[in-house]
Amino acid sequence: MFSLLGGVFLGWALGANDASNVIGPAVSTKMLRFRTAAGIAALFVLAGALLQGSSGVHTLSGLTDMGLTRAVISSVAAAAAVTIMTIFRLPVSSSQAVVGAILGIGFFNRNVNFTGLGKVVVCWIGTPIGGTVAAILVYKVIALLYNRLNLPIVLSDGLLRVGILAAGAYGAYALGANNVANVTAVFVGADYLSMTLALLIGGLSIGLGIVTFGRPVMNTVGSRLVRLDSFSAFVVLLAEALTVHFYTFLGVPVSTSQAIVGAVLGIGVLKGASTVSRKTLAGILFGWFLTPVIAACIALAGAAVFL
C-alpha cells in the first residue's frame, strides 16, 4: 500500500492545481465561498471518476509497459512537477505532467507507444482552442436568451449564482471523469490496482487536493488573466466543462487548465484583446512548456536511481 502514496500525492497535486479550473471563477467573483465551492467540487469529482473515468485509464495505461516501481516513479515525478507550478500559482496541465513522466520512463525502457501518444498530443492542441471557441459560442447564445428575460437585478443575481454553481459542479464532474486517469492509470497498467479501486482512490485524492490546497492558483485564472464579471464566469465554467467532457467521450485525458484558459481567452476576444494580461498569459504558456519537461527529467532521474 505504501507504493500507492505516489498516486495519492499526484491526485492531491492535481486537485490543488485544477481546483481553480472548476471553482476559481465562482470564488473570485464572490458568487460562492471557497469552502462551499470546494466541498461541492470534491463530491462531483468523485462522481465523475467513478461513473466515467475508465476510458481515460485505458488510454494512458497503454502508453508504455509499467511495473510497480516505474508507476511510483512516474506518479511522484508528475506530482512534483505540478506542485512546483502550483507554488508559482500557474494553472498547468496535469495530463502533460503525467504523460511527460510516462515518456521519461518509456525512454528509459526504450518502449514508448507513439501511436497512443500522438492521439494525446493532438488533443492537447485542440483543448485550449476548443475552450476558446466554446466560450465564444456559449456567450453569444446565452447572452441572447438572458437579455430577452429582462430580469430584475435581485432575480438576475440569483439566477447567475445558481448557474455558476451548476456549471462548477458539471466542471468538477468532467474533471473527475477525465483526469482520474492521470492519477491511477499507471497502477492499472502495472496490474497493481483494479479499475474500480483505481477510480475510487483517484477521485478521493483529487477531491482532497481541491479542499486543502486549492486557493493558490485561483486568482491567476479568475482575475489576473482576464477580469471576469459574474455572467462571464458562468460562461467560462460551462465552456470549460463542455470541452473537457467532450474529450472524456473520446477517452483522452486532457487539461482542464488548458480548457479554462482557452475559455477565459475567448471572453477576452469578445471584450477586446486589451483586457487580456499578456504577462500572465506568457507565464502560463511557459508553465505549460516546462511542466512535461520537468516531469520527464524527474522521472528519468528516478529511473536511473531506482531501476
mmCIF file of C-alpha atoms in Angstrom:
data_model
loop_
_atom_site.group_PDB
_atom_site.id
_atom_site.type_symbol
_atom_site.label_atom_id
_atom_site.label_comp_id
_atom_site.label_asym_id
_atom_site.label_seq_id
_atom_site.Cartn_x
_atom_site.Cartn_y
_atom_site.Cartn_z
ATOM 1 C CA MET A 1 0.000 0.000 0.000
ATOM 2 C CA PHE A 2 2.976 2.317 0.573
ATOM 3 C CA SER A 3 3.504 2.384 -3.186
ATOM 4 C CA LEU A 4 0.092 3.975 -3.658
ATOM 5 C CA LEU A 5 1.244 7.116 -1.850
ATOM 6 C CA GLY A 6 2.809 8.243 -5.131
ATOM 7 C CA GLY A 7 -0.613 8.094 -6.774
ATOM 8 C CA VAL A 8 -2.302 9.818 -3.839
ATOM 9 C CA PHE A 9 0.361 12.567 -3.961
ATOM 10 C CA LEU A 10 -0.340 13.037 -7.661
ATOM 11 C CA GLY A 11 -4.101 13.147 -7.103
ATOM 12 C CA TRP A 12 -3.670 15.732 -4.370
ATOM 13 C CA ALA A 13 -1.384 17.876 -6.575
ATOM 14 C CA LEU A 14 -3.809 17.613 -9.489
ATOM 15 C CA GLY A 15 -6.762 18.639 -7.338
ATOM 16 C CA ALA A 16 -4.855 21.554 -5.810
ATOM 17 C CA ASN A 17 -3.842 22.918 -9.210
ATOM 18 C CA ASP A 18 -7.074 22.176 -11.078
ATOM 19 C CA ALA A 19 -9.426 23.463 -8.370
ATOM 20 C CA SER A 20 -9.081 26.879 -9.948
ATOM 21 C CA ASN A 21 -10.481 25.492 -13.181
ATOM 22 C CA VAL A 22 -13.783 24.343 -11.753
ATOM 23 C CA ILE A 23 -14.448 26.792 -8.930
ATOM 24 C CA GLY A 24 -11.924 29.629 -9.424
ATOM 25 C CA PRO A 25 -14.223 31.990 -11.369
ATOM 26 C CA ALA A 26 -17.093 31.335 -8.935
ATOM 27 C CA VAL A 27 -14.943 32.187 -5.911
ATOM 28 C CA SER A 28 -13.065 35.113 -7.457
ATOM 29 C CA THR A 29 -16.345 36.782 -8.468
ATOM 30 C CA LYS A 30 -17.584 36.219 -4.869
ATOM 31 C CA MET A 31 -20.605 34.236 -6.056
ATOM 32 C CA LEU A 32 -19.614 31.317 -3.816
ATOM 33 C CA ARG A 33 -17.452 30.906 -0.708
ATOM 34 C CA PHE A 34 -14.334 28.811 -1.142
ATOM 35 C CA ARG A 35 -15.307 26.112 1.333
ATOM 36 C CA THR A 36 -18.764 25.683 -0.181
ATOM 37 C CA ALA A 37 -17.426 25.581 -3.721
ATOM 38 C CA ALA A 38 -14.558 23.231 -2.805
ATOM 39 C CA GLY A 39 -16.854 20.789 -0.994
ATOM 40 C CA ILE A 40 -19.264 20.614 -3.932
ATOM 41 C CA ALA A 41 -16.392 20.241 -6.391
ATOM 42 C CA ALA A 42 -14.852 17.369 -4.402
ATOM 43 C CA LEU A 43 -18.148 15.438 -4.400
ATOM 44 C CA PHE A 44 -18.703 15.843 -8.127
ATOM 45 C CA VAL A 45 -15.075 14.957 -8.922
ATOM 46 C CA LEU A 46 -15.579 11.631 -7.168
ATOM 47 C CA ALA A 47 -18.846 11.036 -9.035
ATOM 48 C CA GLY A 48 -17.208 11.758 -12.376
ATOM 49 C CA ALA A 49 -14.275 9.488 -11.619
ATOM 50 C CA LEU A 50 -16.475 6.555 -10.654
ATOM 51 C CA LEU A 51 -19.044 6.909 -13.429
ATOM 52 C CA GLN A 52 -16.942 7.855 -16.466
ATOM 53 C CA GLY A 53 -13.253 7.607 -15.586
ATOM 54 C CA SER A 54 -12.448 4.196 -17.007
ATOM 55 C CA SER A 55 -11.981 5.115 -20.697
ATOM 56 C CA GLY A 56 -9.138 7.555 -19.967
ATOM 57 C CA VAL A 57 -7.492 4.979 -17.711
ATOM 58 C CA HIS A 58 -7.469 2.505 -20.601
ATOM 59 C CA THR A 59 -5.788 5.078 -22.878
ATOM 60 C CA LEU A 60 -2.996 6.117 -20.503
ATOM 61 C CA SER A 61 -2.264 2.669 -19.119
ATOM 62 C CA GLY A 62 -1.433 1.511 -22.657
ATOM 63 C CA LEU A 63 1.202 4.173 -23.424
ATOM 64 C CA THR A 64 4.125 2.135 -22.110
ATOM 65 C CA ASP A 65 4.852 -1.012 -20.130
ATOM 66 C CA MET A 66 4.779 -0.253 -16.402
ATOM 67 C CA GLY A 67 5.980 -2.240 -13.432
ATOM 68 C CA LEU A 68 5.072 -1.086 -9.944
ATOM 69 C CA THR A 69 8.372 0.734 -9.339
ATOM 70 C CA ARG A 70 8.041 2.565 -12.641
ATOM 71 C CA ALA A 71 4.440 3.503 -11.797
ATOM 72 C CA VAL A 72 5.526 5.023 -8.488
ATOM 73 C CA ILE A 73 8.405 6.933 -10.098
ATOM 74 C CA SER A 74 6.169 8.406 -12.804
ATOM 75 C CA SER A 75 3.461 9.397 -10.289
ATOM 76 C CA VAL A 76 5.905 11.144 -7.965
ATOM 77 C CA ALA A 77 7.626 12.887 -10.891
ATOM 78 C CA ALA A 78 4.332 14.225 -12.275
ATOM 79 C CA ALA A 79 3.120 15.258 -8.820
ATOM 80 C CA ALA A 80 6.365 17.113 -8.106
ATOM 81 C CA ALA A 81 6.152 18.999 -11.416
ATOM 82 C CA VAL A 82 2.524 20.043 -10.804
ATOM 83 C CA THR A 83 3.223 21.036 -7.198
ATOM 84 C CA ILE A 84 6.129 23.261 -8.293
ATOM 85 C CA MET A 85 3.836 25.040 -10.741
ATOM 86 C CA THR A 86 1.091 25.374 -8.105
ATOM 87 C CA ILE A 87 3.546 27.088 -5.766
ATOM 88 C CA PHE A 88 4.213 29.566 -8.590
ATOM 89 C CA ARG A 89 0.413 29.952 -8.958
ATOM 90 C CA LEU A 90 0.393 28.709 -12.538
ATOM 91 C CA PRO A 91 -2.516 26.619 -13.871
ATOM 92 C CA VAL A 92 -0.790 23.778 -15.694
ATOM 93 C CA SER A 93 -1.713 20.553 -17.357
ATOM 94 C CA SER A 94 -1.622 17.573 -15.050
ATOM 95 C CA SER A 95 -2.133 15.433 -18.151
ATOM 96 C CA GLN A 96 1.073 16.832 -19.641
ATOM 97 C CA ALA A 97 2.928 16.169 -16.406
ATOM 98 C CA VAL A 98 1.747 12.570 -16.320
ATOM 99 C CA VAL A 99 2.482 11.914 -19.974
ATOM 100 C CA GLY A 100 5.869 13.631 -19.607
ATOM 101 C CA ALA A 101 6.687 11.339 -16.685
ATOM 102 C CA ILE A 102 5.460 8.265 -18.550
ATOM 103 C CA LEU A 103 7.603 9.249 -21.519
ATOM 104 C CA GLY A 104 10.608 9.676 -19.234
ATOM 105 C CA ILE A 105 10.115 6.118 -18.044
ATOM 106 C CA GLY A 106 9.337 4.983 -21.581
ATOM 107 C CA PHE A 107 12.537 6.472 -22.960
ATOM 108 C CA PHE A 108 14.490 4.795 -20.173
ATOM 109 C CA ASN A 109 12.821 1.492 -21.098
ATOM 110 C CA ARG A 110 13.143 2.237 -24.809
ATOM 111 C CA ASN A 111 9.470 1.325 -25.079
ATOM 112 C CA VAL A 112 7.035 4.119 -25.979
ATOM 113 C CA ASN A 113 3.680 3.732 -27.757
ATOM 114 C CA PHE A 114 3.943 6.657 -30.186
ATOM 115 C CA THR A 115 0.529 5.881 -31.723
ATOM 116 C CA GLY A 116 -1.243 6.451 -28.435
ATOM 117 C CA LEU A 117 0.974 9.442 -27.706
ATOM 118 C CA GLY A 118 0.018 11.104 -30.998
ATOM 119 C CA LYS A 119 -3.673 10.943 -30.072
ATOM 120 C CA VAL A 120 -2.988 12.583 -26.716
ATOM 121 C CA VAL A 121 -0.788 15.368 -28.136
ATOM 122 C CA VAL A 122 -3.320 16.278 -30.846
ATOM 123 C CA CYS A 123 -5.962 16.675 -28.157
ATOM 124 C CA TRP A 124 -3.614 18.905 -26.118
ATOM 125 C CA ILE A 125 -3.504 21.329 -29.041
ATOM 126 C CA GLY A 126 -7.240 21.098 -29.565
ATOM 127 C CA THR A 127 -8.190 21.646 -25.917
ATOM 128 C CA PRO A 128 -7.409 25.380 -25.492
ATOM 129 C CA ILE A 129 -8.697 26.100 -28.992
ATOM 130 C CA GLY A 130 -11.866 24.191 -28.187
ATOM 131 C CA GLY A 131 -12.240 26.106 -24.914
ATOM 132 C CA THR A 132 -11.949 29.429 -26.757
ATOM 133 C CA VAL A 133 -14.486 28.506 -29.428
ATOM 134 C CA ALA A 134 -16.888 27.013 -26.872
ATOM 135 C CA ALA A 135 -16.748 30.158 -24.713
ATOM 136 C CA ILE A 136 -17.488 32.437 -27.655
ATOM 137 C CA LEU A 137 -20.427 30.328 -28.822
ATOM 138 C CA VAL A 138 -21.860 29.792 -25.330
ATOM 139 C CA TYR A 139 -21.519 33.509 -24.522
ATOM 140 C CA LYS A 140 -23.341 34.622 -27.637
ATOM 141 C CA VAL A 141 -26.181 32.107 -27.307
ATOM 142 C CA ILE A 142 -26.790 32.550 -23.579
ATOM 143 C CA ALA A 143 -26.417 36.344 -23.722
ATOM 144 C CA LEU A 144 -29.104 36.450 -26.408
ATOM 145 C CA LEU A 145 -31.501 34.393 -24.288
ATOM 146 C CA TYR A 146 -30.571 36.069 -20.998
ATOM 147 C CA ASN A 147 -31.084 39.613 -22.287
ATOM 148 C CA ARG A 148 -34.558 38.720 -23.520
ATOM 149 C CA LEU A 149 -35.600 37.764 -19.972
ATOM 150 C CA ASN A 150 -35.054 41.362 -18.776
ATOM 151 C CA LEU A 151 -34.939 40.229 -15.134
ATOM 152 C CA PRO A 152 -34.797 42.490 -12.023
ATOM 153 C CA ILE A 153 -31.283 42.741 -10.561
ATOM 154 C CA VAL A 154 -32.012 40.590 -7.498
ATOM 155 C CA LEU A 155 -33.542 37.797 -9.559
ATOM 156 C CA SER A 156 -30.765 38.098 -12.138
ATOM 157 C CA ASP A 157 -28.073 37.713 -9.445
ATOM 158 C CA GLY A 158 -29.842 34.668 -8.003
ATOM 159 C CA LEU A 159 -30.118 33.045 -11.418
ATOM 160 C CA LEU A 160 -26.432 33.641 -12.123
ATOM 161 C CA ARG A 161 -25.459 32.199 -8.747
ATOM 162 C CA VAL A 162 -27.422 29.016 -9.476
ATOM 163 C CA GLY A 163 -25.921 28.866 -12.983
ATOM 164 C CA ILE A 164 -22.360 29.213 -11.662
ATOM 165 C CA LEU A 165 -22.993 26.549 -9.030
ATOM 166 C CA ALA A 166 -24.382 24.145 -11.657
ATOM 167 C CA ALA A 167 -21.590 24.873 -14.151
ATOM 168 C CA GLY A 168 -18.928 24.424 -11.441
ATOM 169 C CA ALA A 169 -20.439 21.093 -10.402
ATOM 170 C CA TYR A 170 -20.542 19.981 -14.036
ATOM 171 C CA GLY A 171 -16.913 21.071 -14.484
ATOM 172 C CA ALA A 172 -15.907 19.115 -11.388
ATOM 173 C CA TYR A 173 -17.707 16.040 -12.722
ATOM 174 C CA ALA A 174 -15.869 16.398 -16.046
ATOM 175 C CA LEU A 175 -12.562 16.861 -14.178
ATOM 176 C CA GLY A 176 -13.043 13.636 -12.257
ATOM 177 C CA ALA A 177 -14.208 11.697 -15.314
ATOM 178 C CA ASN A 178 -11.337 12.911 -17.489
ATOM 179 C CA ASN A 179 -8.389 13.359 -15.130
ATOM 180 C CA VAL A 180 -8.663 10.391 -12.759
ATOM 181 C CA ALA A 181 -6.706 8.516 -15.424
ATOM 182 C CA ASN A 182 -3.725 10.785 -14.756
ATOM 183 C CA VAL A 183 -3.669 9.674 -11.117
ATOM 184 C CA THR A 184 -4.036 5.924 -11.199
ATOM 185 C CA ALA A 185 -3.763 4.700 -14.811
ATOM 186 C CA VAL A 186 -0.129 3.686 -14.335
ATOM 187 C CA PHE A 187 -1.104 1.454 -11.402
ATOM 188 C CA VAL A 188 -3.736 -0.244 -13.554
ATOM 189 C CA GLY A 189 -1.135 -0.668 -16.289
ATOM 190 C CA ALA A 190 1.154 -2.280 -13.713
ATOM 191 C CA ASP A 191 -1.656 -4.693 -12.680
ATOM 192 C CA TYR A 192 -1.439 -3.323 -9.138
ATOM 193 C CA LEU A 193 -4.980 -1.877 -8.910
ATOM 194 C CA SER A 194 -8.346 -2.985 -10.238
ATOM 195 C CA MET A 195 -10.237 -0.429 -12.299
ATOM 196 C CA THR A 196 -12.836 0.226 -9.579
ATOM 197 C CA LEU A 197 -10.275 0.756 -6.839
ATOM 198 C CA ALA A 198 -8.182 2.954 -9.116
ATOM 199 C CA LEU A 199 -11.169 5.212 -9.847
ATOM 200 C CA LEU A 200 -12.114 5.438 -6.156
ATOM 201 C CA ILE A 201 -8.603 6.263 -4.899
ATOM 202 C CA GLY A 202 -8.035 8.712 -7.744
ATOM 203 C CA GLY A 203 -11.321 10.535 -7.188
ATOM 204 C CA LEU A 204 -10.828 10.842 -3.423
ATOM 205 C CA SER A 205 -7.264 12.134 -3.700
ATOM 206 C CA ILE A 206 -8.213 14.770 -6.286
ATOM 207 C CA GLY A 207 -11.024 15.937 -4.006
ATOM 208 C CA LEU A 208 -8.596 16.155 -1.089
ATOM 209 C CA GLY A 209 -6.312 18.439 -3.130
ATOM 210 C CA ILE A 210 -9.204 20.740 -4.025
ATOM 211 C CA VAL A 211 -10.330 21.146 -0.407
ATOM 212 C CA THR A 212 -6.898 21.519 1.221
ATOM 213 C CA PHE A 213 -4.719 23.472 -1.252
ATOM 214 C CA GLY A 214 -6.973 24.798 -3.986
ATOM 215 C CA ARG A 215 -6.584 28.521 -3.350
ATOM 216 C CA PRO A 216 -3.114 29.457 -4.741
ATOM 217 C CA VAL A 217 -3.888 29.193 -8.476
ATOM 218 C CA MET A 218 -7.412 30.622 -8.309
ATOM 219 C CA ASN A 219 -6.586 34.277 -8.648
ATOM 220 C CA THR A 220 -4.447 33.615 -11.715
ATOM 221 C CA VAL A 221 -7.400 32.129 -13.595
ATOM 222 C CA GLY A 222 -10.216 34.140 -12.028
ATOM 223 C CA SER A 223 -8.844 37.671 -12.117
ATOM 224 C CA ARG A 224 -5.212 38.077 -13.231
ATOM 225 C CA LEU A 225 -5.578 36.727 -16.792
ATOM 226 C CA VAL A 226 -8.897 38.434 -17.612
ATOM 227 C CA ARG A 227 -11.095 40.175 -15.041
ATOM 228 C CA LEU A 228 -14.406 38.331 -15.121
ATOM 229 C CA ASP A 229 -17.894 39.531 -14.235
ATOM 230 C CA SER A 230 -20.482 37.063 -12.908
ATOM 231 C CA PHE A 231 -22.030 36.329 -16.303
ATOM 232 C CA SER A 232 -18.619 35.740 -17.915
ATOM 233 C CA ALA A 233 -17.604 33.471 -15.033
ATOM 234 C CA PHE A 234 -20.689 31.339 -15.667
ATOM 235 C CA VAL A 235 -19.880 31.142 -19.387
ATOM 236 C CA VAL A 236 -16.240 30.248 -18.740
ATOM 237 C CA LEU A 237 -17.122 27.436 -16.351
ATOM 238 C CA LEU A 238 -19.730 25.990 -18.702
ATOM 239 C CA ALA A 239 -17.428 26.202 -21.744
ATOM 240 C CA GLU A 240 -14.591 24.510 -19.838
ATOM 241 C CA ALA A 241 -16.861 21.708 -18.660
ATOM 242 C CA LEU A 242 -18.278 21.099 -22.145
ATOM 243 C CA THR A 243 -14.783 20.991 -23.660
ATOM 244 C CA VAL A 244 -13.336 18.554 -21.123
ATOM 245 C CA HIS A 245 -16.421 16.353 -21.152
ATOM 246 C CA PHE A 246 -16.178 16.131 -24.948
ATOM 247 C CA TYR A 247 -12.681 14.646 -24.656
ATOM 248 C CA THR A 248 -13.881 12.270 -21.949
ATOM 249 C CA PHE A 249 -16.122 10.637 -24.524
ATOM 250 C CA LEU A 250 -13.055 10.223 -26.760
ATOM 251 C CA GLY A 251 -11.208 8.501 -23.910
ATOM 252 C CA VAL A 252 -8.389 11.059 -23.836
ATOM 253 C CA PRO A 253 -7.279 12.761 -20.604
ATOM 254 C CA VAL A 254 -6.856 16.484 -21.343
ATOM 255 C CA SER A 255 -6.096 19.538 -19.273
ATOM 256 C CA THR A 256 -8.863 21.429 -17.512
ATOM 257 C CA SER A 257 -6.285 24.216 -17.146
ATOM 258 C CA GLN A 258 -5.879 24.484 -20.903
ATOM 259 C CA ALA A 259 -9.637 24.301 -21.430
ATOM 260 C CA ILE A 260 -10.444 27.062 -18.979
ATOM 261 C CA VAL A 261 -7.577 29.322 -20.034
ATOM 262 C CA GLY A 262 -8.844 28.908 -23.599
ATOM 263 C CA ALA A 263 -12.362 29.784 -22.392
ATOM 264 C CA VAL A 264 -11.119 32.837 -20.484
ATOM 265 C CA LEU A 265 -9.266 33.984 -23.592
ATOM 266 C CA GLY A 266 -12.492 33.530 -25.555
ATOM 267 C CA ILE A 267 -14.112 36.063 -23.220
ATOM 268 C CA GLY A 268 -11.080 38.271 -23.740
ATOM 269 C CA VAL A 269 -11.569 38.059 -27.508
ATOM 270 C CA LEU A 270 -15.210 39.120 -27.165
ATOM 271 C CA LYS A 271 -14.426 42.012 -24.840
ATOM 272 C CA GLY A 272 -11.276 43.185 -26.596
ATOM 273 C CA ALA A 273 -7.706 41.875 -26.623
ATOM 274 C CA SER A 274 -6.620 44.696 -24.283
ATOM 275 C CA THR A 275 -8.497 43.007 -21.422
ATOM 276 C CA VAL A 276 -6.098 40.035 -21.556
ATOM 277 C CA SER A 277 -2.966 40.302 -19.421
ATOM 278 C CA ARG A 278 -0.157 39.340 -21.800
ATOM 279 C CA LYS A 279 2.302 38.991 -18.931
ATOM 280 C CA THR A 280 0.077 36.491 -17.137
ATOM 281 C CA LEU A 281 -0.649 34.640 -20.387
ATOM 282 C CA ALA A 282 3.069 34.377 -21.197
ATOM 283 C CA GLY A 283 3.745 32.948 -17.738
ATOM 284 C CA ILE A 284 1.004 30.361 -18.176
ATOM 285 C CA LEU A 285 2.265 29.288 -21.615
ATOM 286 C CA PHE A 286 5.805 28.993 -20.261
ATOM 287 C CA GLY A 287 4.477 26.822 -17.458
ATOM 288 C CA TRP A 288 2.719 24.576 -19.980
ATOM 289 C CA PHE A 289 6.002 24.109 -21.824
ATOM 290 C CA LEU A 290 8.017 23.395 -18.692
ATOM 291 C CA THR A 291 5.637 21.002 -16.964
ATOM 292 C CA PRO A 292 6.127 17.870 -19.125
ATOM 293 C CA VAL A 293 9.827 18.618 -19.444
ATOM 294 C CA ILE A 294 10.290 18.823 -15.681
ATOM 295 C CA ALA A 295 8.210 15.692 -15.125
ATOM 296 C CA ALA A 296 10.175 13.746 -17.743
ATOM 297 C CA CYS A 297 13.514 14.844 -16.254
ATOM 298 C CA ILE A 298 12.471 13.870 -12.711
ATOM 299 C CA ALA A 299 11.179 10.515 -13.967
ATOM 300 C CA LEU A 300 14.412 9.849 -15.858
ATOM 301 C CA ALA A 301 16.450 10.714 -12.770
ATOM 302 C CA GLY A 302 14.264 8.448 -10.647
ATOM 303 C CA ALA A 303 14.580 5.627 -13.149
ATOM 304 C CA ALA A 304 18.347 5.991 -13.211
ATOM 305 C CA VAL A 305 18.472 5.680 -9.416
ATOM 306 C CA PHE A 306 15.859 3.003 -8.698
ATOM 307 C CA LEU A 307 15.687 0.837 -11.846
#
